[in-house]
Short mmCIF file of C-alpha atoms in Angstrom, two decimals:
data_model
loop_
_atom_site.label_atom_id
_atom_site.label_comp_id
_atom_site.label_asym_id
_atom_site.label_seq_id
_atom_site.Cartn_x
_atom_site.Cartn_y
_atom_site.Cartn_z
CA UNK A 1 61.93 -71.34 60.80
CA UNK A 2 61.76 -71.51 64.34
CA UNK A 3 59.12 -69.22 64.62
CA UNK A 4 58.62 -65.87 65.61
CA UNK A 5 59.19 -64.70 69.31
CA UNK A 6 56.74 -64.34 71.56
CA UNK A 7 56.47 -61.12 73.36
CA UNK A 8 56.82 -62.17 76.57
CA UNK A 9 59.85 -64.17 75.92
CA UNK A 10 61.57 -61.92 75.02
CA UNK A 11 63.33 -60.00 77.42
CA UNK A 12 65.62 -56.15 78.47
CA UNK A 13 69.30 -56.20 77.83
CA UNK A 14 68.60 -54.61 81.73
CA UNK A 15 66.97 -58.12 82.68
CA UNK A 16 68.99 -60.58 83.74
CA UNK A 17 68.17 -63.68 83.85
CA UNK A 18 68.89 -66.17 86.99
CA UNK A 19 69.73 -69.04 86.02
CA UNK A 20 70.01 -72.76 87.86
CA UNK A 21 71.54 -75.85 88.10
CA UNK A 22 68.47 -77.89 86.93
CA UNK A 23 68.57 -75.69 83.71
CA UNK A 24 72.22 -76.85 83.00
CA UNK A 25 73.48 -79.70 80.57
CA UNK A 26 75.42 -81.73 83.74
CA UNK A 27 76.12 -84.93 80.96
CA UNK A 28 78.41 -83.95 78.61
CA UNK A 29 76.29 -84.97 75.25
CA UNK A 30 73.94 -82.88 73.05
CA UNK A 31 70.16 -83.95 73.05
CA UNK A 32 70.03 -84.29 69.01
CA UNK A 33 65.67 -83.39 67.94
CA UNK A 34 64.95 -85.57 65.64
CA UNK A 35 62.29 -83.32 63.11
CA UNK A 36 60.30 -85.43 60.21
CA UNK A 37 58.10 -82.29 59.57
CA UNK A 38 59.48 -81.53 56.76
CA UNK A 39 58.69 -84.86 55.47
CA UNK A 40 55.37 -84.75 57.23
CA UNK A 41 54.42 -81.71 55.37
CA UNK A 42 54.70 -83.07 51.98
CA UNK A 43 53.64 -85.67 51.60
CA UNK A 44 50.14 -87.42 52.04
CA UNK A 45 48.74 -89.60 54.52
CA UNK A 46 48.67 -92.42 51.34
CA UNK A 47 51.99 -91.63 50.07
CA UNK A 48 53.13 -91.94 53.53
CA UNK A 49 51.80 -95.60 53.50
CA UNK A 50 52.91 -96.57 50.70
CA UNK A 51 56.19 -94.95 50.88
CA UNK A 52 56.26 -97.10 54.13
CA UNK A 53 55.19 -100.35 51.89
CA UNK A 54 58.39 -99.70 49.58
CA UNK A 55 60.72 -99.65 52.28
CA UNK A 56 60.23 -102.06 54.57
CA UNK A 57 59.55 -104.43 50.93
CA UNK A 58 63.37 -103.02 49.71
CA UNK A 59 64.47 -104.26 53.20
CA UNK A 60 63.11 -107.67 53.50
CA UNK A 61 65.08 -107.91 49.93
CA UNK A 62 68.21 -107.09 51.76
CA UNK A 63 67.72 -109.60 54.73
CA UNK A 64 66.89 -111.62 51.71
CA UNK A 65 69.54 -111.61 50.04
CA UNK A 66 71.77 -111.45 52.81
CA UNK A 67 70.34 -114.64 53.46
CA UNK A 68 71.00 -116.19 50.43
CA UNK A 69 74.44 -115.12 50.33
CA UNK A 70 75.11 -116.70 54.37
CA UNK A 71 73.62 -119.62 52.68
CA UNK A 72 75.76 -120.12 49.75
CA UNK A 73 78.25 -119.55 51.61
CA UNK A 74 77.88 -121.92 54.74
CA UNK A 75 76.80 -124.52 51.47
CA UNK A 76 79.48 -124.07 49.38
CA UNK A 77 82.77 -122.38 50.99
CA UNK A 78 85.67 -120.45 49.01
CA UNK A 79 88.94 -123.38 49.67
CA UNK A 80 90.87 -122.30 52.14
CA UNK A 81 93.50 -124.08 50.62
CA UNK A 82 95.44 -125.16 46.75
CA UNK A 83 94.23 -128.56 48.54
CA UNK A 84 90.48 -127.51 47.61
CA UNK A 85 90.76 -125.57 45.35
CA UNK A 86 92.77 -128.57 42.75
CA UNK A 87 89.74 -130.56 43.89
CA UNK A 88 86.84 -128.43 42.70
CA UNK A 89 88.43 -127.70 39.55
CA UNK A 90 89.08 -131.35 38.31
CA UNK A 91 85.71 -132.68 39.87
CA UNK A 92 84.22 -133.14 36.64
CA UNK A 93 86.23 -136.19 36.33
CA UNK A 94 84.83 -138.26 38.94
CA UNK A 95 81.75 -136.81 37.97
CA UNK A 96 82.53 -138.66 34.33
CA UNK A 97 82.96 -141.45 36.46
CA UNK A 98 79.50 -141.30 37.83
CA UNK A 99 78.07 -141.14 35.26
CA UNK A 100 79.62 -144.23 33.53
CA UNK A 101 78.58 -145.99 36.35
CA UNK A 102 75.03 -145.12 36.10
CA UNK A 103 74.19 -144.97 32.69
CA UNK A 104 76.01 -149.36 33.04
CA UNK A 105 74.08 -150.10 36.33
CA UNK A 106 70.90 -149.42 34.72
CA UNK A 107 71.51 -150.79 31.50
CA UNK A 108 71.97 -154.37 33.66
CA UNK A 109 69.16 -153.99 35.33
CA UNK A 110 67.09 -154.18 31.54
CA UNK A 111 69.34 -157.79 31.33
CA UNK A 112 69.43 -159.20 34.96
CA UNK A 113 66.44 -158.42 36.71
CA UNK A 114 66.63 -161.46 39.05
CA UNK A 115 69.62 -161.05 40.63
CA UNK A 116 69.62 -157.52 40.52
CA UNK A 117 66.20 -157.28 43.15
CA UNK A 118 69.73 -157.57 45.61
CA UNK A 119 70.87 -154.51 43.81
CA UNK A 120 67.67 -152.64 44.33
CA UNK A 121 68.08 -153.19 47.90
CA UNK A 122 70.80 -152.65 48.16
CA UNK A 123 71.16 -149.06 47.88
CA UNK A 124 67.67 -147.86 48.65
CA UNK A 125 68.79 -149.03 52.39
CA UNK A 126 72.33 -147.52 52.09
CA UNK A 127 70.70 -144.64 51.18
CA UNK A 128 67.93 -144.95 54.06
CA UNK A 129 71.03 -145.79 56.44
CA UNK A 130 73.47 -142.66 55.40
CA UNK A 131 70.73 -140.66 56.13
CA UNK A 132 69.62 -141.67 59.45
CA UNK A 133 72.91 -141.15 60.37
CA UNK A 134 74.45 -138.23 59.00
CA UNK A 135 71.56 -137.03 60.23
CA UNK A 136 71.55 -138.36 64.12
CA UNK A 137 74.24 -135.71 65.59
CA UNK A 138 73.70 -132.39 63.52
CA UNK A 139 69.43 -132.82 64.50
CA UNK A 140 69.95 -133.40 67.54
CA UNK A 141 72.27 -130.85 68.73
CA UNK A 142 69.72 -128.56 67.11
CA UNK A 143 67.54 -128.93 67.62
CA UNK A 144 66.32 -127.02 71.08
CA UNK A 145 63.63 -129.11 72.72
CA UNK A 146 64.22 -132.37 74.48
CA UNK A 147 60.88 -133.37 73.47
CA UNK A 148 61.44 -132.76 70.14
CA UNK A 149 65.34 -134.10 69.94
CA UNK A 150 63.95 -138.05 71.61
CA UNK A 151 61.01 -137.66 68.33
CA UNK A 152 64.11 -136.66 65.97
CA UNK A 153 66.28 -140.17 67.87
CA UNK A 154 63.85 -141.87 67.32
CA UNK A 155 63.14 -141.27 63.76
CA UNK A 156 66.83 -141.93 62.93
CA UNK A 157 67.04 -145.48 64.88
CA UNK A 158 63.94 -146.38 63.06
CA UNK A 159 66.35 -145.17 59.59
CA UNK A 160 69.19 -146.41 60.35
CA UNK A 161 67.35 -151.18 61.59
CA UNK A 162 65.15 -150.60 58.22
CA UNK A 163 68.40 -149.90 56.47
CA UNK A 164 70.60 -152.71 58.00
CA UNK A 165 67.53 -154.61 57.37
CA UNK A 166 67.62 -154.39 53.31
CA UNK A 167 71.31 -154.59 53.13
CA UNK A 168 71.35 -157.27 55.13
CA UNK A 169 67.96 -158.96 52.45
CA UNK A 170 70.39 -158.02 49.52
CA UNK A 171 72.71 -160.68 50.80
CA UNK A 172 70.70 -163.30 51.37
CA UNK A 173 68.60 -162.76 48.57
CA UNK A 174 71.94 -162.86 46.35
CA UNK A 175 72.89 -166.35 47.91
CA UNK A 176 69.35 -167.65 47.53
CA UNK A 177 69.87 -167.17 43.64
CA UNK A 178 73.48 -168.39 43.89
CA UNK A 179 71.76 -172.07 45.74
CA UNK A 180 69.55 -172.52 42.95
CA UNK A 181 71.10 -174.93 40.64
CA UNK A 182 68.32 -175.26 37.41
CA UNK A 183 67.64 -173.82 34.93
CA UNK A 184 68.18 -170.48 34.81
CA UNK A 185 65.69 -169.44 32.56
CA UNK A 186 62.85 -169.91 35.19
CA UNK A 187 60.35 -167.56 36.96
CA UNK A 188 62.17 -166.30 40.34
CA UNK A 189 59.46 -167.21 42.09
CA UNK A 190 60.06 -171.24 41.03
CA UNK A 191 63.86 -170.16 41.76
CA UNK A 192 63.52 -168.97 45.38
CA UNK A 193 60.14 -171.98 46.20
CA UNK A 194 62.89 -174.34 44.76
CA UNK A 195 66.28 -173.60 47.39
CA UNK A 196 65.75 -173.51 51.40
CA UNK A 197 64.97 -170.20 52.81
CA UNK A 198 64.03 -169.26 49.69
CA UNK A 199 60.41 -168.02 51.24
CA UNK A 200 62.80 -165.28 53.37
CA UNK A 201 63.39 -163.97 49.63
CA UNK A 202 60.36 -163.76 48.77
CA UNK A 203 58.98 -162.05 51.83
CA UNK A 204 61.12 -159.59 51.27
CA UNK A 205 59.77 -158.98 47.29
CA UNK A 206 56.79 -158.90 48.49
CA UNK A 207 57.68 -156.38 51.61
CA UNK A 208 60.51 -154.06 50.18
CA UNK A 209 57.26 -151.46 49.59
CA UNK A 210 55.86 -151.21 53.09
CA UNK A 211 59.26 -150.32 54.22
CA UNK A 212 59.00 -147.81 51.60
CA UNK A 213 56.44 -147.06 53.26
CA UNK A 214 58.00 -146.51 56.65
CA UNK A 215 60.65 -144.96 56.03
CA UNK A 216 58.84 -142.33 53.73
CA UNK A 217 55.55 -141.48 56.47
CA UNK A 218 58.35 -141.89 59.29
CA UNK A 219 60.46 -138.79 57.65
CA UNK A 220 57.52 -136.71 56.68
CA UNK A 221 55.51 -137.62 60.56
CA UNK A 222 58.74 -137.11 62.90
CA UNK A 223 59.20 -133.59 61.03
CA UNK A 224 55.66 -132.15 61.09
CA UNK A 225 56.22 -132.88 64.50
CA UNK A 226 58.38 -131.00 66.02
CA UNK A 227 57.54 -127.90 64.61
CA UNK A 228 54.05 -127.63 64.94
CA UNK A 229 54.32 -129.23 68.59
CA UNK A 230 57.63 -127.87 69.26
CA UNK A 231 57.91 -124.37 67.29
CA UNK A 232 60.61 -125.76 65.84
CA UNK A 233 62.24 -123.52 63.20
CA UNK A 234 62.10 -124.63 58.96
CA UNK A 235 62.22 -123.81 55.94
CA UNK A 236 59.73 -123.32 52.97
CA UNK A 237 61.24 -126.06 50.31
CA UNK A 238 61.67 -128.51 54.30
CA UNK A 239 58.06 -128.63 54.16
CA UNK A 240 57.61 -129.15 50.43
CA UNK A 241 59.67 -131.79 50.65
CA UNK A 242 58.14 -133.74 53.48
CA UNK A 243 55.06 -133.01 51.77
CA UNK A 244 55.64 -134.87 48.96
CA UNK A 245 57.46 -137.46 50.74
CA UNK A 246 54.06 -138.35 52.71
CA UNK A 247 52.02 -138.38 50.34
CA UNK A 248 54.64 -141.10 48.29
CA UNK A 249 53.87 -143.26 51.37
CA UNK A 250 50.35 -143.09 50.75
CA UNK A 251 50.36 -143.61 47.65
CA UNK A 252 53.12 -146.42 48.10
CA UNK A 253 51.31 -147.97 50.08
CA UNK A 254 47.68 -148.60 48.57
CA UNK A 255 49.19 -150.11 45.50
CA UNK A 256 51.54 -151.96 47.81
CA UNK A 257 49.15 -154.85 47.21
CA UNK A 258 48.59 -155.25 43.63
CA UNK A 259 50.73 -158.30 42.30
CA UNK A 260 52.56 -156.10 39.53
CA UNK A 261 54.06 -153.45 42.73
CA UNK A 262 56.99 -155.87 43.87
CA UNK A 263 60.58 -155.32 44.33
CA UNK A 264 60.74 -157.13 40.84
CA UNK A 265 58.69 -154.70 39.04
CA UNK A 266 60.27 -151.34 40.46
CA UNK A 267 63.70 -153.23 38.75
CA UNK A 268 61.95 -150.99 36.23
CA UNK A 269 61.49 -147.74 37.85
CA UNK A 270 65.06 -147.89 39.45
CA UNK A 271 66.96 -148.77 35.97
CA UNK A 272 65.02 -145.20 34.76
CA UNK A 273 65.54 -143.57 37.70
CA UNK A 274 69.38 -144.42 37.18
CA UNK A 275 69.28 -142.96 33.78
CA UNK A 276 68.02 -139.66 34.74
CA UNK A 277 69.91 -139.01 37.00
CA UNK A 278 73.04 -140.50 35.06
CA UNK A 279 71.81 -137.45 32.86
CA UNK A 280 71.99 -134.90 35.60
CA UNK A 281 75.90 -136.13 36.23
CA UNK A 282 76.24 -135.41 33.34
CA UNK A 283 75.18 -132.28 32.48
CA UNK A 284 77.22 -131.12 35.70
CA UNK A 285 80.22 -133.10 34.50
CA UNK A 286 79.68 -130.92 31.18
CA UNK A 287 80.09 -128.00 33.07
CA UNK A 288 82.55 -128.79 35.16
CA UNK A 289 85.10 -128.78 31.93
CA UNK A 290 83.75 -125.99 30.80
CA UNK A 291 84.32 -124.00 33.96
CA UNK A 292 87.55 -125.25 33.87
CA UNK A 293 88.80 -124.40 30.26
CA UNK A 294 87.87 -121.23 31.55
CA UNK A 295 90.15 -120.85 34.25
CA UNK A 296 92.26 -122.61 32.35
CA UNK A 297 91.91 -119.88 29.85
CA UNK A 298 92.14 -117.00 31.65
CA UNK A 299 95.12 -117.88 33.70
CA UNK A 300 97.30 -118.30 29.77
CA UNK A 301 95.66 -114.56 29.42
CA UNK A 302 97.51 -113.52 33.20
CA UNK A 303 100.66 -114.75 31.42
CA UNK A 304 100.66 -113.14 27.93
CA UNK A 305 99.83 -109.87 29.72
CA UNK A 306 102.54 -109.64 32.21
CA UNK A 307 105.28 -110.82 29.27
CA UNK A 308 106.06 -107.32 29.21
CA UNK A 309 108.17 -106.19 25.46
CA UNK A 310 110.71 -104.67 26.34
CA UNK A 311 111.60 -101.27 24.79
CA UNK A 312 114.11 -100.28 22.02
CA UNK A 313 116.43 -97.78 23.21
CA UNK A 314 116.06 -94.75 20.64
CA UNK A 315 118.27 -94.81 18.03
CA UNK A 316 120.22 -92.02 16.00
CA UNK A 317 119.25 -91.32 13.18
CA UNK A 318 122.01 -89.60 10.17
CA UNK A 319 119.32 -87.84 8.68
CA UNK A 320 118.18 -85.85 10.99
CA UNK A 321 117.89 -82.24 9.65
CA UNK A 322 118.39 -79.15 11.85
CA UNK A 323 115.04 -78.04 11.38
CA UNK A 324 113.51 -79.80 12.58
CA UNK A 325 114.41 -79.06 15.81
CA UNK A 326 112.37 -77.50 18.17
CA UNK A 327 114.13 -73.99 19.28
CA UNK A 328 111.84 -73.57 22.31
CA UNK A 329 113.47 -76.76 23.55
CA UNK A 330 117.21 -74.47 23.67
CA UNK A 331 117.41 -72.72 27.33
CA UNK A 332 116.90 -69.73 28.00
CA UNK A 333 119.52 -68.82 29.87
CA UNK A 334 122.62 -71.36 28.56
CA UNK A 335 126.18 -69.64 29.67
CA UNK A 336 127.09 -70.50 26.51
CA UNK A 337 127.37 -66.66 24.15
CA UNK A 338 128.09 -66.19 21.01
CA UNK A 339 131.37 -64.91 21.63
CA UNK A 340 131.92 -68.68 22.58
CA UNK A 341 131.09 -70.67 20.05
CA UNK A 342 133.28 -71.07 17.39
CA UNK A 343 132.89 -70.13 13.40
#
C-alpha cells in the first residue's frame, strides 16, 4: 500500500539510528494526512469537473433551503403564547369582516362617485403615510452607509408629507361638497365652481395623478440609488417591485395630462381593485376556516384515542373441559406427589 522499501531505507539490525529532538513531535497532536489519490486515480478530468459542479449545486441548494427556512421563521414565527395561537386560529373571522367591508366599499364607489373621491384620497394617503412611517426606523437602522441612510430618510419624509396632504385633501373635498346646496345630480365640477374654495378641490382632483407619480418615482429611485451607488444588500423580488414602481410612475406621468385621467375616473379603477382584494382575502379566509376545522377534528380524534376501553376480567367458564388444559403448564417440580393426592 505504501510502496516497496528502497535499499537505502533498509537498516541492518546491528545499525543504530540516532534520533534528535527535532525528529520528535512536541505538540502532542497526531498529524493527519489526507489522501485523495484513490478518488483521483479512478476519476477523469471531465468527471471531476462534473462532480464538483454537482457538489456546488447541492451546496447552493442546501443554503437556499436554509435561508428560506430562516425567512419563513422570521416572517411567520410560531406563537409563544396561547393568546397568539388562538389569534392565528381565529384570524379568518377578521378576514371575513375585511372581505365584507371591501365589497361594500366597491359597490358604493360605483354609486357615489363624487363623494368617494375623498375616499380615494383617504385610502391612498393612509397607505403612503403608513408606509413612510413604518419604513423610516428599520431602514435607518439596517442601512450601513451614512449617505444611504440620509437618502432613505428624505424618501420616507417625502412620503409622510404626501400621505398627510392626501388625508387633508379628503376632508377638504367632503367639506366643499357638503357646502353645495344645489341639485345633487349636477356635474362634480359645477358643484365645486359654485362653492367658495372649490378651485382647490378641483386642483386636488387634477393633481392626484402627479402625487402618485412623485410617490412611485421617489420610492424606486431611493432604492436604486442606495443599492447601486452604496452597494446596499437587496433581493430579486425587491428589485422587480421597484422596477414596477418606476414603470408606473412613467405611465401615470404620460397619461396625467389627459382629461379622462384624474381622481374622478380613478374611482372605477379603485373599485375594481377593491373587488379583487376582497376575492383574495375571501380566499384566505376560506383557507383559514378549513385549517381551523382540521385542527378541531384533529383534537377530537386525539381525545377519542386517549379514551381507553376498560379491560374485562377473565370470567370462569363452567363448561371448561379438562382436556383443554395443556399439560406442559404444570411445573415439573410440583412438591405434591401422588401419595398426597386424595382420591
